[in-house]
XYZ file of C-alpha atoms in Angstrom:
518
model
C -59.418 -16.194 241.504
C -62.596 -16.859 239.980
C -66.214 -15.393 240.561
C -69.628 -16.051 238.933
C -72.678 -13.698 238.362
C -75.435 -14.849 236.758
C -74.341 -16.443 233.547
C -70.815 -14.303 233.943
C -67.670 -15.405 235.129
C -64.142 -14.357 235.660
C -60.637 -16.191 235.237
C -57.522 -14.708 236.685
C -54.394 -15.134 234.358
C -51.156 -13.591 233.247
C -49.642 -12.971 230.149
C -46.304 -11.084 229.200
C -45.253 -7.533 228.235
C -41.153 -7.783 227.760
C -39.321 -10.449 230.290
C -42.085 -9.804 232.895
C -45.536 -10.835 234.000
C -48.763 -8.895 234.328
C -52.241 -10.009 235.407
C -55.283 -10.549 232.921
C -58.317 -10.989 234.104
C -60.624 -13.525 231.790
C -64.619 -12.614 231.335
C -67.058 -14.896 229.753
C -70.021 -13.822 229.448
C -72.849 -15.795 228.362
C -76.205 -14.174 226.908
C -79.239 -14.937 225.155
C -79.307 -14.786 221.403
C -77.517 -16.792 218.075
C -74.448 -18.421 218.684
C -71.646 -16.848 218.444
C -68.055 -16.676 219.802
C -66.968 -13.194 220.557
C -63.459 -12.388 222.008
C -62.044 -8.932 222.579
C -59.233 -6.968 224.860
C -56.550 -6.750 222.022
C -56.220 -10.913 221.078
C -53.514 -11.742 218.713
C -54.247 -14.458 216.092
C -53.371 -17.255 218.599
C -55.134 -15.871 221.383
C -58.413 -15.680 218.659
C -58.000 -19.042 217.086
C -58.467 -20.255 220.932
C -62.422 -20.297 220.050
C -61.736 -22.996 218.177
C -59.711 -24.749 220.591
C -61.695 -24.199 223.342
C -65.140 -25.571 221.914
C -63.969 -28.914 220.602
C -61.940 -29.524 223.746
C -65.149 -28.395 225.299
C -66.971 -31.243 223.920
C -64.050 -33.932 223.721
C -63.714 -33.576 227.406
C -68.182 -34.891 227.509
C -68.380 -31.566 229.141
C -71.673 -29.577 227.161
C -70.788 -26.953 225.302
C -73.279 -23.850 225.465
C -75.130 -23.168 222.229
C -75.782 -19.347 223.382
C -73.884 -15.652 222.554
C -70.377 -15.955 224.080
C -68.162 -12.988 224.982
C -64.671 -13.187 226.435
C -63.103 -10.127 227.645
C -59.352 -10.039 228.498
C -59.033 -7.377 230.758
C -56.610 -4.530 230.588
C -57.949 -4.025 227.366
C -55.812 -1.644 226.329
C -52.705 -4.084 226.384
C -52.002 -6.989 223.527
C -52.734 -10.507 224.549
C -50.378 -13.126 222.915
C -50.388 -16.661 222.000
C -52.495 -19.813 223.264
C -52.306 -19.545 226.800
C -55.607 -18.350 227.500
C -57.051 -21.715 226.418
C -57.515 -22.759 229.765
C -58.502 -20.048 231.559
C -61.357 -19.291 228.954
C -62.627 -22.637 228.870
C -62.649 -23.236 232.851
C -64.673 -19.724 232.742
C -66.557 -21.101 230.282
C -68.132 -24.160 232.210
C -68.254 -21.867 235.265
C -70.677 -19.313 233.514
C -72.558 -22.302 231.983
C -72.956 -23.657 236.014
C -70.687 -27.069 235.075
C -67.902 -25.673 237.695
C -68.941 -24.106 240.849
C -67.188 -20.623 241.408
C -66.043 -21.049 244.052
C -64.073 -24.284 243.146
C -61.079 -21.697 241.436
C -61.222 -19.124 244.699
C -57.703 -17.511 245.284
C -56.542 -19.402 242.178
C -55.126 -18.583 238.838
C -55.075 -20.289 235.286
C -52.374 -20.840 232.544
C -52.414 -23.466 229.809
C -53.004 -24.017 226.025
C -55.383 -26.884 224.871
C -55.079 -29.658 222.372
C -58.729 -30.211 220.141
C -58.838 -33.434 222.457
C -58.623 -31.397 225.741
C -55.020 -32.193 226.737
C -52.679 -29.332 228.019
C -49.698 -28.749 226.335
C -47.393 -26.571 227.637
C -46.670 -22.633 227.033
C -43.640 -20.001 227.677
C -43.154 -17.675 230.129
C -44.858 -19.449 232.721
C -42.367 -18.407 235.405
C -42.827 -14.299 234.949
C -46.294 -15.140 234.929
C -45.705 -17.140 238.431
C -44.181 -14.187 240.080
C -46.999 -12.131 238.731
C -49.430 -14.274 240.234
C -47.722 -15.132 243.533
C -47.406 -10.711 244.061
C -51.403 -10.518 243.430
C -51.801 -12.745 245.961
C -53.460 -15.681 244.770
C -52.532 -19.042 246.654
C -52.642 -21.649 243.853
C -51.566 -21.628 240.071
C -53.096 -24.693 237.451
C -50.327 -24.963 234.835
C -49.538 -27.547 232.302
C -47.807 -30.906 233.474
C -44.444 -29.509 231.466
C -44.483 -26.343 232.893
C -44.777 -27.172 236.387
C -41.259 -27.665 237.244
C -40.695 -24.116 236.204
C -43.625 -22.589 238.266
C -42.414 -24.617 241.033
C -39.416 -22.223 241.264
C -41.437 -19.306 242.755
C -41.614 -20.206 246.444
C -44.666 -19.469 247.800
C -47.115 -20.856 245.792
C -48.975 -24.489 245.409
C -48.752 -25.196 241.717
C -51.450 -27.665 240.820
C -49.668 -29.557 237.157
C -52.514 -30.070 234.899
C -52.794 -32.629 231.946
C -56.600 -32.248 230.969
C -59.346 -30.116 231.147
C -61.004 -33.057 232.747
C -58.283 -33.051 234.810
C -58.161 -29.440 235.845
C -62.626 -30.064 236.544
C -61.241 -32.857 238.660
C -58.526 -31.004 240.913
C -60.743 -27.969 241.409
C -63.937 -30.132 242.647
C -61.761 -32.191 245.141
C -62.297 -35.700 243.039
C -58.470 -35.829 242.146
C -55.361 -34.827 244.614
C -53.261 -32.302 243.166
C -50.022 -33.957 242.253
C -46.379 -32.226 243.667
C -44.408 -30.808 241.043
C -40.272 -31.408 241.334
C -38.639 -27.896 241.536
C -37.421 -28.956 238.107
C -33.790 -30.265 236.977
C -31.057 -27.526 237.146
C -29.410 -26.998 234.389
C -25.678 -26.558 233.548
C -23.938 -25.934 236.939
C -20.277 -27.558 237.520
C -19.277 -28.379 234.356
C -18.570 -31.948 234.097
C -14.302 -32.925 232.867
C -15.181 -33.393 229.438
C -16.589 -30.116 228.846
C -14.380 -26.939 227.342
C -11.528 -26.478 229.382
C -8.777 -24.265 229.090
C -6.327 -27.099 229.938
C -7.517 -28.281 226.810
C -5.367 -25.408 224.857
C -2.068 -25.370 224.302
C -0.119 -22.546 224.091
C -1.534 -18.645 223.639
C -0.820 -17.374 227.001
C -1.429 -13.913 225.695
C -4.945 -14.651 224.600
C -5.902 -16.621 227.604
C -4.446 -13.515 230.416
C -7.009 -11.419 227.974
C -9.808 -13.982 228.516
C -9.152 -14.411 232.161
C -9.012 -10.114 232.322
C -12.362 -10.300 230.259
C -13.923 -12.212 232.906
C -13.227 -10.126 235.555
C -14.043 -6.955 234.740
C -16.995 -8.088 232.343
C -14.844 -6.698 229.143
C -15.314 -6.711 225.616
C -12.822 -9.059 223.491
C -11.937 -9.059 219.456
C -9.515 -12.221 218.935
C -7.186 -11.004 215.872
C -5.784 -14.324 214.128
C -5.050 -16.169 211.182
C -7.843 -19.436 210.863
C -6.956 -22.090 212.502
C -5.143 -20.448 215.726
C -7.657 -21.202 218.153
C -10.060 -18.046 218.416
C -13.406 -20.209 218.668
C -11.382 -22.875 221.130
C -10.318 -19.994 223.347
C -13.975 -18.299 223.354
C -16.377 -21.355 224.345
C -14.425 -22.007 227.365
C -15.125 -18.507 228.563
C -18.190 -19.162 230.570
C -15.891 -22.058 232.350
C -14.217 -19.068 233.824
C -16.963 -17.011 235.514
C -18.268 -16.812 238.466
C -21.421 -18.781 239.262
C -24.545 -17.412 239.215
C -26.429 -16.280 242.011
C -29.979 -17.362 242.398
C -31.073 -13.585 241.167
C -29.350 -13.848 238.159
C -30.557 -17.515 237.883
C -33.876 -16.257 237.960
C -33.190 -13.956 235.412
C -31.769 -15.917 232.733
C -34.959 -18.286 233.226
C -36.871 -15.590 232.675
C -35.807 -14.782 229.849
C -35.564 -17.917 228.759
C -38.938 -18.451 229.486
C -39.956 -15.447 227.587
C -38.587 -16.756 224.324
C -39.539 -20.411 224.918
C -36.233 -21.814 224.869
C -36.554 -23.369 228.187
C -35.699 -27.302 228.168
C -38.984 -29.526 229.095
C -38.904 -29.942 232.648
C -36.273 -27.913 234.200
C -36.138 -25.207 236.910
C -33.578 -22.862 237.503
C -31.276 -22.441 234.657
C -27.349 -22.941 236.519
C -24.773 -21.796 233.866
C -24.328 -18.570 231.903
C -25.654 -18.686 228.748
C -23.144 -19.014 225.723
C -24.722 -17.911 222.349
C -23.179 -18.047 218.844
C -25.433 -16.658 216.175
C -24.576 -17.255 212.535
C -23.303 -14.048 210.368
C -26.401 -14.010 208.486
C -28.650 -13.405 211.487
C -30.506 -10.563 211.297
C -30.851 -7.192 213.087
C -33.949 -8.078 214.681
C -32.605 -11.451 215.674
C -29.594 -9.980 217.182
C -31.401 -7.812 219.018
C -34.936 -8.280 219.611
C -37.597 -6.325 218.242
C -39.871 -7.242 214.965
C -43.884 -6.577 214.703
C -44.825 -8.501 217.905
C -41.342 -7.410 219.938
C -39.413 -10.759 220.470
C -36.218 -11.909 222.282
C -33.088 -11.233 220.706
C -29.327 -12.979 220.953
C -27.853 -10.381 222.933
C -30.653 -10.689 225.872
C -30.174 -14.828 225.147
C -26.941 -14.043 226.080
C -27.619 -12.179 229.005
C -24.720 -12.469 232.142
C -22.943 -15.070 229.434
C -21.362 -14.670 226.247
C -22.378 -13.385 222.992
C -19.989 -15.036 220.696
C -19.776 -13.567 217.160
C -17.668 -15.309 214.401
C -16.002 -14.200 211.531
C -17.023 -10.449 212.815
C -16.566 -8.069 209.077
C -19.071 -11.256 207.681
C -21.834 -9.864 209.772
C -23.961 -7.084 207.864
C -22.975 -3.642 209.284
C -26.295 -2.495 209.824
C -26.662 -5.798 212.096
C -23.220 -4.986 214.147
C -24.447 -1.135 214.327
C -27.749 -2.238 216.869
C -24.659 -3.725 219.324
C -23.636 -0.243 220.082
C -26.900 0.761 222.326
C -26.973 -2.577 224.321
C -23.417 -2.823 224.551
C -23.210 0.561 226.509
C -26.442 0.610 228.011
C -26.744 -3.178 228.818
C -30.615 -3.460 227.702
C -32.226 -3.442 224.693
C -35.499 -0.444 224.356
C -38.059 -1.968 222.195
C -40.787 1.349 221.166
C -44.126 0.596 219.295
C -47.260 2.806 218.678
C -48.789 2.501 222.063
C -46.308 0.954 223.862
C -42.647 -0.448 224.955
C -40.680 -2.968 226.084
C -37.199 -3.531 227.564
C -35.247 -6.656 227.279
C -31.910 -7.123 229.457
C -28.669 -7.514 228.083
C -25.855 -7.481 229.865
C -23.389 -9.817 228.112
C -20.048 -10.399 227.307
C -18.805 -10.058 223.671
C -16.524 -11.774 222.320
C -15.623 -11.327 218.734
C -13.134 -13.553 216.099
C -11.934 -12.167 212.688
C -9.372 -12.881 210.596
C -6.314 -9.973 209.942
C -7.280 -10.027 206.440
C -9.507 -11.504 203.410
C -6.951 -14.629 203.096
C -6.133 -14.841 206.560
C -2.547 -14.876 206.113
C -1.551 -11.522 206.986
C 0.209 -12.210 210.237
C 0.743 -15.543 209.472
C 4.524 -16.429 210.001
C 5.235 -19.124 207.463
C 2.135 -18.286 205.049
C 1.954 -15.543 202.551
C -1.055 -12.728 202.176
C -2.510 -12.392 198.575
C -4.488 -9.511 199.942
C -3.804 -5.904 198.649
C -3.454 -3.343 201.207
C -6.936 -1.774 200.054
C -8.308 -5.139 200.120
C -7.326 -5.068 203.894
C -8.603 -1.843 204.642
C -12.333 -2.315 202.461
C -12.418 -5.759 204.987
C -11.004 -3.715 208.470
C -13.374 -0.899 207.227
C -16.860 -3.305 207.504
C -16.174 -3.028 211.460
C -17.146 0.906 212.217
C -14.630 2.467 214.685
C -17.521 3.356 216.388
C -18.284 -0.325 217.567
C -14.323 -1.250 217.834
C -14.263 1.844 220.419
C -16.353 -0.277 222.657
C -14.651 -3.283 222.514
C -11.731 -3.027 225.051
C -9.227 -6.044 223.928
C -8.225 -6.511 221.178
C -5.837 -9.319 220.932
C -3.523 -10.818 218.233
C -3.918 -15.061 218.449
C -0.708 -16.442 216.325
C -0.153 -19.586 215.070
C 0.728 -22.357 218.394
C 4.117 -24.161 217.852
C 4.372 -27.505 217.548
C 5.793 -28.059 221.242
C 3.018 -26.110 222.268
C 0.406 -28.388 220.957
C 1.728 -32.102 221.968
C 0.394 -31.715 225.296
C 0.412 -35.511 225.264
C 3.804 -35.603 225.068
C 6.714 -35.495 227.615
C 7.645 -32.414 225.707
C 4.428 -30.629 225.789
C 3.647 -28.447 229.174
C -0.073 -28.920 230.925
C -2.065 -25.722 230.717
C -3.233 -24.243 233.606
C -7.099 -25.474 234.139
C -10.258 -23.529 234.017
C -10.849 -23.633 237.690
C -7.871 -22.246 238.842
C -8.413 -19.168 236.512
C -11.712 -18.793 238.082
C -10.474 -19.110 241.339
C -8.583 -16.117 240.552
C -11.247 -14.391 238.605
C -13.921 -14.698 241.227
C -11.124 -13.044 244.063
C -10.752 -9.837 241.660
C -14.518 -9.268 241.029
C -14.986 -9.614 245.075
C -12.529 -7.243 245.128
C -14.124 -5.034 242.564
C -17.773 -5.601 244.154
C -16.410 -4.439 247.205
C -14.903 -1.161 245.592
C -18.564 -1.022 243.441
C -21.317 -1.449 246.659
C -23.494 1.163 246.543
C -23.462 1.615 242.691
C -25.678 0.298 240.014
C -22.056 -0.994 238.302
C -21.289 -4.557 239.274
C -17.915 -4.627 237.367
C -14.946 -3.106 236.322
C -16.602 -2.148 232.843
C -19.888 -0.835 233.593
C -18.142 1.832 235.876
C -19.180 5.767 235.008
C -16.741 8.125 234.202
C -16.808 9.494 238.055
C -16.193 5.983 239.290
C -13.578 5.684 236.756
C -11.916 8.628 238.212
C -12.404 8.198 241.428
C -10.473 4.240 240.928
C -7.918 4.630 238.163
C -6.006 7.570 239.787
C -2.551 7.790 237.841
C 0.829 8.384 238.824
C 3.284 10.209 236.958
C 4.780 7.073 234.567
C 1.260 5.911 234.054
C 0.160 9.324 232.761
C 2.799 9.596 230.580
C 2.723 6.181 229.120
C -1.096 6.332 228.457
C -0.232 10.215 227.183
C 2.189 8.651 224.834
C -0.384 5.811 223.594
C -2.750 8.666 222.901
C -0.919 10.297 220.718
C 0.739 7.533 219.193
C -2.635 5.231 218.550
C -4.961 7.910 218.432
C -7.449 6.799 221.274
C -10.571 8.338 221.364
C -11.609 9.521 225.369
C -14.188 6.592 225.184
C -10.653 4.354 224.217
C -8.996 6.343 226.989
C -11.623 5.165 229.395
C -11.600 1.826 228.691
C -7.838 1.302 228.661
C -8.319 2.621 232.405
C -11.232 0.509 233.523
C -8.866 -2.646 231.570
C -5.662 -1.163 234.072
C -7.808 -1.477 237.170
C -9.066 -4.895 236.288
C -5.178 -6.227 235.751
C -4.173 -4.209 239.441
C -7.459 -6.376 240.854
C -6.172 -9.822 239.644
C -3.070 -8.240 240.805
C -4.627 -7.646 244.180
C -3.443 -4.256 244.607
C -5.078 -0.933 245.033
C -3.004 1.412 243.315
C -2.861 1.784 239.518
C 0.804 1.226 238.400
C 2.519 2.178 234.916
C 2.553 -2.048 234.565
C -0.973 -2.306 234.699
C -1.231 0.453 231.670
C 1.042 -1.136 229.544
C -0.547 -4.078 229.788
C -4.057 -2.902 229.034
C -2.264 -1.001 226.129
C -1.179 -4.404 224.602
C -4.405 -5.145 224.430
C -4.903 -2.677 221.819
C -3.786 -4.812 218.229
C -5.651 -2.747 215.978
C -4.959 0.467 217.328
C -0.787 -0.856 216.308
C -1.740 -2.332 213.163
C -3.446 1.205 211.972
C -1.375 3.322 214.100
């Protein structure tokens, strides 16, 4: 939406605050006096060094440039304005305040787009919050760049106009060019094609696979316990394989975010498989998490309905694992500056690898352990029971056999496939959505306490096994909990309704350094 007053005009546009869109209004204002470029309404550096910009691809574009007092105004001016994507907008509203562009050429329309010094538009992030922002004020048409347009085009109800020059845009808003149609972008990820991570592609550890496949439907946490070389990394990038597909929500979600942090790939739409994200040990607590002067997107909200996949766990810094604890529980990530705050979603699943010990070799069969048993505890001790209380599996991977490993060979059995795990997984979280509707849970493990109650209901042997782990492992009520919420997930792949004292035990396996301490 545009309007002009005089020798004032205004620009509707959207920038970000968090993962979502929010409406800025762009004034230029053009008065009599020296010249000078004047921008205010909180501008970051990028959004400043857009005078620049704007003026040269002003004049590139044989458009006249006006040698008078300029003001732009980004209204709410009370909120920060980010990055280059103003360009656009301010240099459309500059020609329409200088009489170039009629006014009424940009009616019900909004602007988005950074400019080269040669007037070309190159494309910016988050341009599909920014879309739903636009498309709930109202407006009927959005200009974007040529490589965002896919990605606007995934907000229905709005005509998205792809731009590649300023000429360009002067062209499509006076009627001299025809606005070209925009694909709704490639989807990306989806069914995974054969030669992607399959769990038929590992031989042997049934135990660790049954925890993966549990993991995946109740949304658990998993530590993989294991000498190197036993699989823990092969097992954990084929658990996205396993869940269910996304729904166009949480499509729209992970885009968003994806969006947000400019990691979107040139020219796609909807992003179709859950995200799978494996930060080095030496990332940092900001990375991890978000957060940092200008609040940015961290790994866990990357990760968001995927996998968060951390590697050689006691490597990581333990202030950096220590930030986990609020997103793990909470599943977002709160983000508080002087003024204002932002949330970021995070609702992953974590899935952790470390060794037993410094060597490795601890529970190796064949191998001996050089470490000293205060060795093992300083390297256990890195992890803060704290954090391992909200894990719920954690699961000893052993070395395979050689018979389990020649699955070449007459001698060596097929493992079961990725799609018939997720065939089952995807029955048990039906089941468990079913059980859920109503609730702001959507699986086994984000169930409160009440729920818990109300759907792990013991019998007498269950009581007194779990009793007996209590006092035996020393199980903290939050490890009490989640040994329950693990039990209903195993009676829900089970397809039964009633907890049993086989569904504890199991879900007490799952417990390896609970035994190894205990």
């Amino acid at each position: 939406m545009t309007t002009a007053q005089g020798d004032l005009a205004k620009v509707l546009s959207a920038s970000l605050q968090g993962v979502d869109g929010f409406l800025v209004e762009v004034e230029v204002d053009l008065s009599a006096g020296l010249p000078h470029f004047a921008m205010v309404g909180l501008p970051d550096a990028a959004v400043r060094e857009s005078r620049e910009r704007v003026r040269a691809a002003v004049k590139n574009a044989d458009f006249d440039f006006p040698v008078r007092r300029i003001t732009v105004n980004l209204a709410p001016a009370d909120i920060r304005k980010e990055g280059p994507r103003f360009d656009l907008p301010i240099a459309l509203g500059v020609l329409v305040a200088s009489g170039q562009v009629p006014a009424s050429a940009l009616a019900g329309a909004a602007v988005l787009g950074e400019l080269s010094l040669t007037g070309e538009c190159r494309a910016v992030h988050g341009v599909l919050p920014a879309a739903l922002a636009i498309r709930a004020a109202g407006c009927r048409r959005f200009l974007v760049p040529e490589g965002n347009a896919a990605e606007a085009a995934v907000v229905s109800g709005l005509e998205i106009w792809p731009v590649r020059t300023l000429s360009h845009a002067v062209g499509l808003l006076a009627g001299r060019e025809a606005p070209g149609r925009p694909s709704r972008g490639r989807p990306r990820g989806g069914a995974a094609p054969v030669d992607e991570a399959d769990f038929a592609d590992v031989g042997g550890q049934e135990h660790a696979k049954r925890s993966l496949e549990i993991a995946a439907a109740g949304g658990h946490n998993v530590l993989l316990i294991g000498p190197p070389g036993t699989g823990k990394t092969m097992l954990a990038r084929r658990l996205p394989g396993i869940l269910p597909p996304l729904t166009r929500e949480e499509s729209l979600e992970i885009t968003k975010i994806h969006s947000v942090a400019g990691r979107l790939p040139a020219g796609a739409g909807l992003l179709a498989s859950r995200p799978f994200r494996a930060p080095h040990h030496t990332v940092s607590d900001v990375g991890l998490v978000g957060g940092g002067a200008t609040p940015r997107v961290g790994e866990v909200s990357l990760a968001h309905l995927g996998v968060l996949f951390l590697d050689e766990l006691p490597e990581f810094h333990r202030h950096v694992l220590e930030v986990l604890r609020q997103p793990i529980e909470d599943g977002h990530v709160s983000i508080v500056r002087a003024g204002y705050s932002v949330d970021y979603p995070a609702r992953f699943s974590l899935i952790a690898a470390m060794n037993p010990c410094p060597c490795g070799n601890l529970t190796h069969p064949t191998k001996s352990c050089r470490c000293t048993p205060p060795e093992v505890a300083r390297y256990r001790s890195r992890i803060s029971g704290p954090l391992l209380d909200r894990i719920d599996l954690h699961v000893e991977v052993p070395p395979v056999a050689w018979g389990r490993l020649a699955l070449g060979s007459a001698a060596g059995p097929s493992a079961e496939p990725s799609r018939v795990i997720a065939a089952r997984v995807s029955v048990a979280r039906a089941r468990s959505s079913r059980r859920l509707r109503g609730s702001r849970a959507h699986m086994n493990a984000q169930m409160t306490p009440r729920q818990v109650r109300a759907a792990c209901r013991l019998d007498g042997p269950s009581e007194e096994l779990l009793k007996a782990a209590v006092a035996q492992f020393g199980l903290s009520a939050r490890g009490v909990d989640r040994a329950l919420k693990v039990s209903r997930t195993i009676a829900d792949l089970g397809g039964v309704d009633a907890l049993a004292a086989e569904h504890v035990a199991e879900a007490l396996q799952y417990r390896a350094l609970d035994r190894m301490e205990a």
